[in-house]
Amino acid sequence: MIGITGATGQLGREVLSYLGKFKPGGERIVACTRHPETAHLPANFVDEIRRADFADTRTLADAFAGVTTLLMISVEGNDEDRIRLHSNAVDAAHRAGVERIVYTSFFDIDPASPSAVARVHRLTEECVMASGCSWTLLRNGPYIDNVARRIAETSLTDGPFRMAAGTARLPFIARSDLAEAAACALTSREPGNHAYRLSGPELLSYDELAALIGNAIGKPLAYLPVSDDEYRQQLREEGLPPELEARRIAYSQAMRAGFMTALTDDFARLVGRAPLRIADVLRTMALPD
């Protein structure tokens, strides 16, 4: 039995769609969500919907009962809450007899990285690896989907997209590719205890990305690199809370320091094809224009 946490989120829904194509005969699919009463998941994708709230550990024993392979999709929230909630889920999975945990980690988990996101995922990985379950770690590259929409929306209304990323080049990847990779990991016959660092097919700077988005929507867009202090002021004017402001600044510093500047062939080894080219992904996206 395969269990999917965060099943009603954007990534979770896409994973379920791929599992509908990939799952071995007779394999049951359990969708785990905080709000099963409003899940509205296609019956042909899911055999059962269960309530699973990482903050309410009482729900997790029933949610994970009988599950042999669990996709644990990382949750949102402040850093310490995320670490605690992930730990709750890992502990519950082990107690429920889950054999393998597949965790959606992040491309940068380096202890030297200034990024708080790297720390959250590194500590969660350590928890997964110490759980007693076998494990597969999906170190997902930065999603192109959300970044592209934010650049398009900002550039069309407020002028150049401003960020403190400098000339950093990143391995952007489509969420649909990461969903397919997760489905492949869940249905693979590998024994586990393996990490995949999943990059897109090319490294792109924000300047190059803005140009590609502009080509996709038929309007010129621009990226304007700013200093950390300028970016901090911008985030304050946007009303971001201090913790999120600090996280964005540290993430920008990690980008500039090269902690995400890498390409791998892990996606092709896991899925059996190359990841989609970003220009092709952008042409199929419903971007604001």
PDB file of C-alpha atoms in Angstrom:
ATOM      1  CA  MET A   1       0.000   0.000   0.000  1.00  0.00           C
ATOM      2  CA  ILE A   2       1.274   3.456  -0.978  1.00  0.00           C
ATOM      3  CA  GLY A   3       0.426   6.483   1.172  1.00  0.00           C
ATOM      4  CA  ILE A   4       0.714  10.120   0.075  1.00  0.00           C
ATOM      5  CA  THR A   5       0.723  12.958   2.612  1.00  0.00           C
ATOM      6  CA  GLY A   6      -0.267  16.430   1.447  1.00  0.00           C
ATOM      7  CA  ALA A   7      -2.337  14.671  -1.188  1.00  0.00           C
ATOM      8  CA  THR A   8      -4.571  17.657  -1.933  1.00  0.00           C
ATOM      9  CA  GLY A   9      -1.690  20.058  -2.544  1.00  0.00           C
ATOM     10  CA  GLN A  10      -0.383  20.883  -6.001  1.00  0.00           C
ATOM     11  CA  LEU A  11       2.496  18.399  -5.898  1.00  0.00           C
ATOM     12  CA  GLY A  12       0.429  15.706  -4.168  1.00  0.00           C
ATOM     13  CA  ARG A  13      -2.332  15.841  -6.776  1.00  0.00           C
ATOM     14  CA  GLU A  14       0.169  15.528  -9.612  1.00  0.00           C
ATOM     15  CA  VAL A  15       1.869  12.574  -7.914  1.00  0.00           C
ATOM     16  CA  LEU A  16      -1.509  10.845  -7.601  1.00  0.00           C
ATOM     17  CA  SER A  17      -2.145  11.434 -11.291  1.00  0.00           C
ATOM     18  CA  TYR A  18       1.131   9.741 -12.226  1.00  0.00           C
ATOM     19  CA  LEU A  19       0.535   6.902  -9.775  1.00  0.00           C
ATOM     20  CA  GLY A  20      -2.723   6.200 -11.569  1.00  0.00           C
ATOM     21  CA  LYS A  21      -0.575   5.317 -14.581  1.00  0.00           C
ATOM     22  CA  PHE A  22       2.394   3.693 -12.835  1.00  0.00           C
ATOM     23  CA  LYS A  23       1.065   1.713  -9.891  1.00  0.00           C
ATOM     24  CA  PRO A  24       1.575  -2.051  -9.995  1.00  0.00           C
ATOM     25  CA  GLY A  25      -1.541  -4.176 -10.278  1.00  0.00           C
ATOM     26  CA  GLY A  26      -3.335  -4.545  -6.965  1.00  0.00           C
ATOM     27  CA  GLU A  27      -1.372  -1.758  -5.210  1.00  0.00           C
ATOM     28  CA  ARG A  28      -3.710   0.381  -3.106  1.00  0.00           C
ATOM     29  CA  ILE A  29      -3.254   4.150  -2.977  1.00  0.00           C
ATOM     30  CA  VAL A  30      -4.126   6.031   0.209  1.00  0.00           C
ATOM     31  CA  ALA A  31      -4.382   9.827   0.095  1.00  0.00           C
ATOM     32  CA  CYS A  32      -3.599  11.497   3.432  1.00  0.00           C
ATOM     33  CA  THR A  33      -4.825  15.034   4.068  1.00  0.00           C
ATOM     34  CA  ARG A  34      -5.796  17.263   6.974  1.00  0.00           C
ATOM     35  CA  HIS A  35      -9.262  17.769   5.479  1.00  0.00           C
ATOM     36  CA  PRO A  36     -10.530  14.566   3.840  1.00  0.00           C
ATOM     37  CA  GLU A  37     -14.095  15.899   3.779  1.00  0.00           C
ATOM     38  CA  THR A  38     -13.106  18.504   1.174  1.00  0.00           C
ATOM     39  CA  ALA A  39     -10.453  16.506  -0.684  1.00  0.00           C
ATOM     40  CA  HIS A  40     -12.393  15.939  -3.937  1.00  0.00           C
ATOM     41  CA  LEU A  41      -9.805  13.576  -5.413  1.00  0.00           C
ATOM     42  CA  PRO A  42     -10.637  11.495  -8.515  1.00  0.00           C
ATOM     43  CA  ALA A  43     -11.763   7.995  -7.517  1.00  0.00           C
ATOM     44  CA  ASN A  44      -9.671   6.445 -10.281  1.00  0.00           C
ATOM     45  CA  PHE A  45      -6.508   7.837  -8.626  1.00  0.00           C
ATOM     46  CA  VAL A  46      -7.231   6.956  -4.992  1.00  0.00           C
ATOM     47  CA  ASP A  47      -8.538   3.893  -3.167  1.00  0.00           C
ATOM     48  CA  GLU A  48      -8.994   5.600   0.197  1.00  0.00           C
ATOM     49  CA  ILE A  49      -8.763   9.063   1.740  1.00  0.00           C
ATOM     50  CA  ARG A  50      -7.594   9.336   5.352  1.00  0.00           C
ATOM     51  CA  ARG A  51      -7.162  12.230   7.755  1.00  0.00           C
ATOM     52  CA  ALA A  52      -3.533  12.963   8.610  1.00  0.00           C
ATOM     53  CA  ASP A  53      -2.526  16.070  10.528  1.00  0.00           C
ATOM     54  CA  PHE A  54       1.172  16.226  11.410  1.00  0.00           C
ATOM     55  CA  ALA A  55       0.252  18.503  14.342  1.00  0.00           C
ATOM     56  CA  ASP A  56      -2.230  15.949  15.731  1.00  0.00           C
ATOM     57  CA  THR A  57      -0.268  12.745  16.178  1.00  0.00           C
ATOM     58  CA  ARG A  58      -3.451  10.873  17.129  1.00  0.00           C
ATOM     59  CA  THR A  59      -4.514  10.990  13.476  1.00  0.00           C
ATOM     60  CA  LEU A  60      -1.284   9.550  12.119  1.00  0.00           C
ATOM     61  CA  ALA A  61      -1.505   5.992  13.456  1.00  0.00           C
ATOM     62  CA  ASP A  62      -4.766   5.405  11.577  1.00  0.00           C
ATOM     63  CA  ALA A  63      -3.584   7.348   8.529  1.00  0.00           C
ATOM     64  CA  PHE A  64      -0.440   5.236   8.096  1.00  0.00           C
ATOM     65  CA  ALA A  65      -1.910   1.857   9.120  1.00  0.00           C
ATOM     66  CA  GLY A  66      -1.076  -0.776   6.506  1.00  0.00           C
ATOM     67  CA  VAL A  67       1.029   1.630   4.422  1.00  0.00           C
ATOM     68  CA  THR A  68       4.283   0.056   3.260  1.00  0.00           C
ATOM     69  CA  THR A  69       5.682   2.976   1.228  1.00  0.00           C
ATOM     70  CA  LEU A  70       4.955   6.546   2.317  1.00  0.00           C
ATOM     71  CA  LEU A  71       5.519   9.733   0.340  1.00  0.00           C
ATOM     72  CA  MET A  72       6.063  12.423   2.953  1.00  0.00           C
ATOM     73  CA  ILE A  73       5.636  15.796   1.280  1.00  0.00           C
ATOM     74  CA  SER A  74       7.273  18.566   3.288  1.00  0.00           C
ATOM     75  CA  VAL A  75       4.903  21.011   4.982  1.00  0.00           C
ATOM     76  CA  GLU A  76       4.902  24.801   5.075  1.00  0.00           C
ATOM     77  CA  GLY A  77       5.266  26.966   8.171  1.00  0.00           C
ATOM     78  CA  ASN A  78       7.992  28.489  10.284  1.00  0.00           C
ATOM     79  CA  ASP A  79      11.259  26.600  10.484  1.00  0.00           C
ATOM     80  CA  GLU A  80      10.993  25.076  13.955  1.00  0.00           C
ATOM     81  CA  ASP A  81       7.376  24.034  13.415  1.00  0.00           C
ATOM     82  CA  ARG A  82       8.302  22.338  10.151  1.00  0.00           C
ATOM     83  CA  ILE A  83      11.067  20.344  11.807  1.00  0.00           C
ATOM     84  CA  ARG A  84       8.743  19.307  14.652  1.00  0.00           C
ATOM     85  CA  LEU A  85       5.879  18.342  12.333  1.00  0.00           C
ATOM     86  CA  HIS A  86       8.153  16.348  10.057  1.00  0.00           C
ATOM     87  CA  SER A  87       9.544  14.523  13.089  1.00  0.00           C
ATOM     88  CA  ASN A  88       5.998  13.697  14.217  1.00  0.00           C
ATOM     89  CA  ALA A  89       5.226  12.130  10.850  1.00  0.00           C
ATOM     90  CA  VAL A  90       8.468  10.155  10.685  1.00  0.00           C
ATOM     91  CA  ASP A  91       7.981   8.750  14.190  1.00  0.00           C
ATOM     92  CA  ALA A  92       4.384   7.805  13.422  1.00  0.00           C
ATOM     93  CA  ALA A  93       5.399   6.114  10.169  1.00  0.00           C
ATOM     94  CA  HIS A  94       7.941   3.955  11.967  1.00  0.00           C
ATOM     95  CA  ARG A  95       5.464   3.008  14.694  1.00  0.00           C
ATOM     96  CA  ALA A  96       2.852   2.123  12.049  1.00  0.00           C
ATOM     97  CA  GLY A  97       5.249  -0.283  10.338  1.00  0.00           C
ATOM     98  CA  VAL A  98       5.953   1.751   7.208  1.00  0.00           C
ATOM     99  CA  GLU A  99       8.825   0.049   5.393  1.00  0.00           C
ATOM    100  CA  ARG A 100      10.098   2.965   3.284  1.00  0.00           C
ATOM    101  CA  ILE A 101       9.724   6.736   3.539  1.00  0.00           C
ATOM    102  CA  VAL A 102      10.112   8.806   0.372  1.00  0.00           C
ATOM    103  CA  TYR A 103      10.718  12.405   1.458  1.00  0.00           C
ATOM    104  CA  THR A 104      10.505  15.546  -0.680  1.00  0.00           C
ATOM    105  CA  SER A 105      13.647  17.348   0.433  1.00  0.00           C
ATOM    106  CA  PHE A 106      15.467  20.269  -1.199  1.00  0.00           C
ATOM    107  CA  PHE A 107      18.401  20.688  -3.554  1.00  0.00           C
ATOM    108  CA  ASP A 108      20.472  22.559  -0.957  1.00  0.00           C
ATOM    109  CA  ILE A 109      20.997  20.780   2.372  1.00  0.00           C
ATOM    110  CA  ASP A 110      24.618  21.842   2.863  1.00  0.00           C
ATOM    111  CA  PRO A 111      25.507  22.520   6.537  1.00  0.00           C
ATOM    112  CA  ALA A 112      27.518  25.536   5.365  1.00  0.00           C
ATOM    113  CA  SER A 113      24.546  27.068   3.543  1.00  0.00           C
ATOM    114  CA  PRO A 114      23.085  30.221   5.102  1.00  0.00           C
ATOM    115  CA  SER A 115      19.612  29.151   3.969  1.00  0.00           C
ATOM    116  CA  ALA A 116      17.128  28.221   6.699  1.00  0.00           C
ATOM    117  CA  VAL A 117      15.369  26.047   4.123  1.00  0.00           C
ATOM    118  CA  ALA A 118      18.537  23.970   3.819  1.00  0.00           C
ATOM    119  CA  ARG A 119      18.630  23.496   7.593  1.00  0.00           C
ATOM    120  CA  VAL A 120      14.976  22.395   7.807  1.00  0.00           C
ATOM    121  CA  HIS A 121      15.438  19.754   5.134  1.00  0.00           C
ATOM    122  CA  ARG A 122      18.832  18.595   6.398  1.00  0.00           C
ATOM    123  CA  LEU A 123      17.463  17.998   9.904  1.00  0.00           C
ATOM    124  CA  THR A 124      14.395  16.263   8.499  1.00  0.00           C
ATOM    125  CA  GLU A 125      16.597  14.015   6.360  1.00  0.00           C
ATOM    126  CA  GLU A 126      18.595  13.090   9.453  1.00  0.00           C
ATOM    127  CA  CYS A 127      15.356  12.202  11.222  1.00  0.00           C
ATOM    128  CA  VAL A 128      14.199  10.052   8.292  1.00  0.00           C
ATOM    129  CA  MET A 129      17.536   8.240   8.047  1.00  0.00           C
ATOM    130  CA  ALA A 130      17.540   7.514  11.795  1.00  0.00           C
ATOM    131  CA  SER A 131      13.921   6.330  11.843  1.00  0.00           C
ATOM    132  CA  GLY A 132      14.482   2.630  11.304  1.00  0.00           C
ATOM    133  CA  CYS A 133      12.575   2.760   8.001  1.00  0.00           C
ATOM    134  CA  SER A 134      14.393   2.521   4.704  1.00  0.00           C
ATOM    135  CA  TRP A 135      14.349   5.802   2.831  1.00  0.00           C
ATOM    136  CA  THR A 136      14.486   7.609  -0.485  1.00  0.00           C
ATOM    137  CA  LEU A 137      15.358  11.308  -0.431  1.00  0.00           C
ATOM    138  CA  LEU A 138      14.173  13.479  -3.318  1.00  0.00           C
ATOM    139  CA  ARG A 139      16.268  16.647  -3.175  1.00  0.00           C
ATOM    140  CA  ASN A 140      14.060  18.720  -5.421  1.00  0.00           C
ATOM    141  CA  GLY A 141      15.467  21.591  -7.426  1.00  0.00           C
ATOM    142  CA  PRO A 142      13.675  24.970  -7.321  1.00  0.00           C
ATOM    143  CA  TYR A 143      10.207  24.835  -8.923  1.00  0.00           C
ATOM    144  CA  ILE A 144       9.930  26.889 -12.074  1.00  0.00           C
ATOM    145  CA  ASP A 145       6.131  27.122 -11.740  1.00  0.00           C
ATOM    146  CA  ASN A 146       5.817  29.522  -8.800  1.00  0.00           C
ATOM    147  CA  VAL A 147       8.929  31.508  -9.709  1.00  0.00           C
ATOM    148  CA  ALA A 148       7.749  32.109 -13.273  1.00  0.00           C
ATOM    149  CA  ARG A 149       4.321  33.338 -12.184  1.00  0.00           C
ATOM    150  CA  ARG A 150       5.819  35.672  -9.600  1.00  0.00           C
ATOM    151  CA  ILE A 151       8.254  37.142 -12.119  1.00  0.00           C
ATOM    152  CA  ALA A 152       5.510  37.617 -14.721  1.00  0.00           C
ATOM    153  CA  GLU A 153       3.041  39.197 -12.277  1.00  0.00           C
ATOM    154  CA  THR A 154       5.612  41.529 -10.732  1.00  0.00           C
ATOM    155  CA  SER A 155       7.212  42.594 -14.005  1.00  0.00           C
ATOM    156  CA  LEU A 156       3.885  43.371 -15.657  1.00  0.00           C
ATOM    157  CA  THR A 157       2.635  45.545 -12.793  1.00  0.00           C
ATOM    158  CA  ASP A 158       5.680  46.961 -10.994  1.00  0.00           C
ATOM    159  CA  GLY A 159       8.475  47.052 -13.551  1.00  0.00           C
ATOM    160  CA  PRO A 160      11.616  44.889 -13.361  1.00  0.00           C
ATOM    161  CA  PHE A 161      11.552  41.880 -11.047  1.00  0.00           C
ATOM    162  CA  ARG A 162      13.827  42.754  -8.110  1.00  0.00           C
ATOM    163  CA  MET A 163      15.692  40.157  -6.086  1.00  0.00           C
ATOM    164  CA  ALA A 164      19.043  39.822  -4.312  1.00  0.00           C
ATOM    165  CA  ALA A 165      20.117  36.789  -6.333  1.00  0.00           C
ATOM    166  CA  GLY A 166      22.875  38.586  -8.225  1.00  0.00           C
ATOM    167  CA  THR A 167      23.980  36.552 -11.240  1.00  0.00           C
ATOM    168  CA  ALA A 168      23.348  33.178  -9.569  1.00  0.00           C
ATOM    169  CA  ARG A 169      22.331  30.407 -11.951  1.00  0.00           C
ATOM    170  CA  LEU A 170      19.862  27.799 -10.727  1.00  0.00           C
ATOM    171  CA  PRO A 171      18.689  24.346 -11.927  1.00  0.00           C
ATOM    172  CA  PHE A 172      14.973  25.208 -12.201  1.00  0.00           C
ATOM    173  CA  ILE A 173      12.695  22.207 -12.774  1.00  0.00           C
ATOM    174  CA  ALA A 174       8.984  21.747 -13.503  1.00  0.00           C
ATOM    175  CA  ARG A 175       6.702  20.599 -10.694  1.00  0.00           C
ATOM    176  CA  SER A 176       5.235  18.017 -13.065  1.00  0.00           C
ATOM    177  CA  ASP A 177       8.709  16.508 -13.494  1.00  0.00           C
ATOM    178  CA  LEU A 178       9.171  16.321  -9.731  1.00  0.00           C
ATOM    179  CA  ALA A 179       5.755  14.678  -9.378  1.00  0.00           C
ATOM    180  CA  GLU A 180       6.683  12.054 -11.952  1.00  0.00           C
ATOM    181  CA  ALA A 181      10.000  11.466 -10.184  1.00  0.00           C
ATOM    182  CA  ALA A 182       8.156  10.926  -6.890  1.00  0.00           C
ATOM    183  CA  ALA A 183       5.769   8.454  -8.523  1.00  0.00           C
ATOM    184  CA  CYS A 184       8.726   6.571  -9.994  1.00  0.00           C
ATOM    185  CA  ALA A 185      10.440   6.471  -6.600  1.00  0.00           C
ATOM    186  CA  LEU A 186       7.282   5.150  -4.943  1.00  0.00           C
ATOM    187  CA  THR A 187       6.858   2.331  -7.443  1.00  0.00           C
ATOM    188  CA  SER A 188      10.520   1.456  -7.873  1.00  0.00           C
ATOM    189  CA  ARG A 189      11.859  -1.894  -6.722  1.00  0.00           C
ATOM    190  CA  GLU A 190      14.987  -0.363  -5.219  1.00  0.00           C
ATOM    191  CA  PRO A 191      15.586  -1.346  -1.588  1.00  0.00           C
ATOM    192  CA  GLY A 192      15.859   2.275  -0.511  1.00  0.00           C
ATOM    193  CA  ASN A 193      18.500   4.287   1.348  1.00  0.00           C
ATOM    194  CA  HIS A 194      19.239   6.409  -1.690  1.00  0.00           C
ATOM    195  CA  ALA A 195      19.198  10.172  -2.341  1.00  0.00           C
ATOM    196  CA  TYR A 196      18.423  11.832  -5.681  1.00  0.00           C
ATOM    197  CA  ARG A 197      19.421  15.439  -6.342  1.00  0.00           C
ATOM    198  CA  LEU A 198      16.852  16.435  -8.959  1.00  0.00           C
ATOM    199  CA  SER A 199      17.876  19.315 -11.208  1.00  0.00           C
ATOM    200  CA  GLY A 200      16.366  20.678 -14.367  1.00  0.00           C
ATOM    201  CA  PRO A 201      18.234  20.363 -17.679  1.00  0.00           C
ATOM    202  CA  GLU A 202      20.064  23.707 -17.564  1.00  0.00           C
ATOM    203  CA  LEU A 203      21.326  26.416 -15.244  1.00  0.00           C
ATOM    204  CA  LEU A 204      19.548  29.749 -15.646  1.00  0.00           C
ATOM    205  CA  SER A 205      20.118  33.144 -14.065  1.00  0.00           C
ATOM    206  CA  TYR A 206      17.105  35.260 -13.161  1.00  0.00           C
ATOM    207  CA  ASP A 207      18.039  37.562 -16.030  1.00  0.00           C
ATOM    208  CA  GLU A 208      17.932  34.631 -18.468  1.00  0.00           C
ATOM    209  CA  LEU A 209      14.729  33.358 -16.893  1.00  0.00           C
ATOM    210  CA  ALA A 210      12.998  36.730 -17.214  1.00  0.00           C
ATOM    211  CA  ALA A 211      13.897  36.768 -20.916  1.00  0.00           C
ATOM    212  CA  LEU A 212      12.448  33.267 -21.403  1.00  0.00           C
ATOM    213  CA  ILE A 213       9.237  34.233 -19.618  1.00  0.00           C
ATOM    214  CA  GLY A 214       9.002  37.359 -21.746  1.00  0.00           C
ATOM    215  CA  ASN A 215       9.341  35.247 -24.888  1.00  0.00           C
ATOM    216  CA  ALA A 216       6.600  32.907 -23.632  1.00  0.00           C
ATOM    217  CA  ILE A 217       4.077  35.713 -23.066  1.00  0.00           C
ATOM    218  CA  GLY A 218       5.211  37.929 -25.930  1.00  0.00           C
ATOM    219  CA  LYS A 219       6.293  40.866 -23.763  1.00  0.00           C
ATOM    220  CA  PRO A 220       9.774  41.972 -22.683  1.00  0.00           C
ATOM    221  CA  LEU A 221      10.482  41.357 -18.995  1.00  0.00           C
ATOM    222  CA  ALA A 222      13.514  42.337 -16.961  1.00  0.00           C
ATOM    223  CA  TYR A 223      15.298  41.303 -13.771  1.00  0.00           C
ATOM    224  CA  LEU A 224      17.019  43.892 -11.583  1.00  0.00           C
ATOM    225  CA  PRO A 225      19.525  42.537  -9.032  1.00  0.00           C
ATOM    226  CA  VAL A 226      19.479  44.460  -5.758  1.00  0.00           C
ATOM    227  CA  SER A 227      21.530  44.405  -2.559  1.00  0.00           C
ATOM    228  CA  ASP A 228      20.455  42.538   0.563  1.00  0.00           C
ATOM    229  CA  ASP A 229      19.539  45.839   2.241  1.00  0.00           C
ATOM    230  CA  GLU A 230      17.452  46.952  -0.742  1.00  0.00           C
ATOM    231  CA  TYR A 231      15.748  43.563  -0.878  1.00  0.00           C
ATOM    232  CA  ARG A 232      15.057  43.668   2.865  1.00  0.00           C
ATOM    233  CA  GLN A 233      13.392  47.059   2.513  1.00  0.00           C
ATOM    234  CA  GLN A 234      11.346  45.783  -0.419  1.00  0.00           C
ATOM    235  CA  LEU A 235      10.132  42.791   1.596  1.00  0.00           C
ATOM    236  CA  ARG A 236       9.184  45.036   4.517  1.00  0.00           C
ATOM    237  CA  GLU A 237       7.159  47.254   2.205  1.00  0.00           C
ATOM    238  CA  GLU A 238       5.398  44.113   0.960  1.00  0.00           C
ATOM    239  CA  GLY A 239       4.444  43.347   4.558  1.00  0.00           C
ATOM    240  CA  LEU A 240       6.361  40.109   5.035  1.00  0.00           C
ATOM    241  CA  PRO A 241       6.786  38.995   8.663  1.00  0.00           C
ATOM    242  CA  PRO A 242      10.354  39.221  10.017  1.00  0.00           C
ATOM    243  CA  GLU A 243      10.996  35.457   9.931  1.00  0.00           C
ATOM    244  CA  LEU A 244       9.978  35.167   6.286  1.00  0.00           C
ATOM    245  CA  GLU A 245      11.997  38.273   5.456  1.00  0.00           C
ATOM    246  CA  ALA A 246      15.100  36.732   7.042  1.00  0.00           C
ATOM    247  CA  ARG A 247      14.467  33.449   5.237  1.00  0.00           C
ATOM    248  CA  ARG A 248      14.262  35.195   1.849  1.00  0.00           C
ATOM    249  CA  ILE A 249      17.494  37.109   2.484  1.00  0.00           C
ATOM    250  CA  ALA A 250      19.356  33.975   3.586  1.00  0.00           C
ATOM    251  CA  TYR A 251      18.007  32.057   0.588  1.00  0.00           C
ATOM    252  CA  SER A 252      19.329  34.787  -1.716  1.00  0.00           C
ATOM    253  CA  GLN A 253      22.720  34.586  -0.032  1.00  0.00           C
ATOM    254  CA  ALA A 254      22.773  30.819  -0.567  1.00  0.00           C
ATOM    255  CA  MET A 255      21.980  31.312  -4.247  1.00  0.00           C
ATOM    256  CA  ARG A 256      24.763  33.855  -4.721  1.00  0.00           C
ATOM    257  CA  ALA A 257      27.223  31.583  -2.897  1.00  0.00           C
ATOM    258  CA  GLY A 258      26.531  28.790  -5.382  1.00  0.00           C
ATOM    259  CA  PHE A 259      24.858  26.269  -3.075  1.00  0.00           C
ATOM    260  CA  MET A 260      22.271  25.523  -5.780  1.00  0.00           C
ATOM    261  CA  THR A 261      24.460  25.932  -8.852  1.00  0.00           C
ATOM    262  CA  ALA A 262      24.707  22.347 -10.058  1.00  0.00           C
ATOM    263  CA  LEU A 263      23.296  19.961 -12.634  1.00  0.00           C
ATOM    264  CA  THR A 264      22.870  16.222 -12.113  1.00  0.00           C
ATOM    265  CA  ASP A 265      21.653  13.236 -14.118  1.00  0.00           C
ATOM    266  CA  ASP A 266      19.660  11.879 -11.161  1.00  0.00           C
ATOM    267  CA  PHE A 267      16.300  12.738 -12.724  1.00  0.00           C
ATOM    268  CA  ALA A 268      17.099  10.769 -15.879  1.00  0.00           C
ATOM    269  CA  ARG A 269      18.346   7.813 -13.819  1.00  0.00           C
ATOM    270  CA  LEU A 270      15.140   7.756 -11.790  1.00  0.00           C
ATOM    271  CA  VAL A 271      12.560   8.557 -14.474  1.00  0.00           C
ATOM    272  CA  GLY A 272      14.254   7.272 -17.621  1.00  0.00           C
ATOM    273  CA  ARG A 273      14.159  10.525 -19.594  1.00  0.00           C
ATOM    274  CA  ALA A 274      15.614  14.012 -19.450  1.00  0.00           C
ATOM    275  CA  PRO A 275      13.743  16.715 -17.516  1.00  0.00           C
ATOM    276  CA  LEU A 276      11.646  19.126 -19.567  1.00  0.00           C
ATOM    277  CA  ARG A 277      13.382  22.184 -20.966  1.00  0.00           C
ATOM    278  CA  ILE A 278      12.311  25.309 -19.129  1.00  0.00           C
ATOM    279  CA  ALA A 279      11.431  27.214 -22.318  1.00  0.00           C
ATOM    280  CA  ASP A 280       9.052  24.388 -23.258  1.00  0.00           C
ATOM    281  CA  VAL A 281       7.490  24.353 -19.781  1.00  0.00           C
ATOM    282  CA  LEU A 282       6.906  28.109 -19.878  1.00  0.00           C
ATOM    283  CA  ARG A 283       5.115  27.885 -23.225  1.00  0.00           C
ATOM    284  CA  THR A 284       2.550  25.505 -21.718  1.00  0.00           C
ATOM    285  CA  MET A 285       1.967  27.480 -18.506  1.00  0.00           C
ATOM    286  CA  ALA A 286      -0.969  29.844 -18.017  1.00  0.00           C
ATOM    287  CA  LEU A 287       1.167  32.876 -17.210  1.00  0.00           C
ATOM    288  CA  PRO A 288      -0.288  36.365 -16.697  1.00  0.00           C
ATOM    289  CA  ASP A 289       0.184  38.512 -19.788  1.00  0.00           C
TER     290      ASP A 289
END
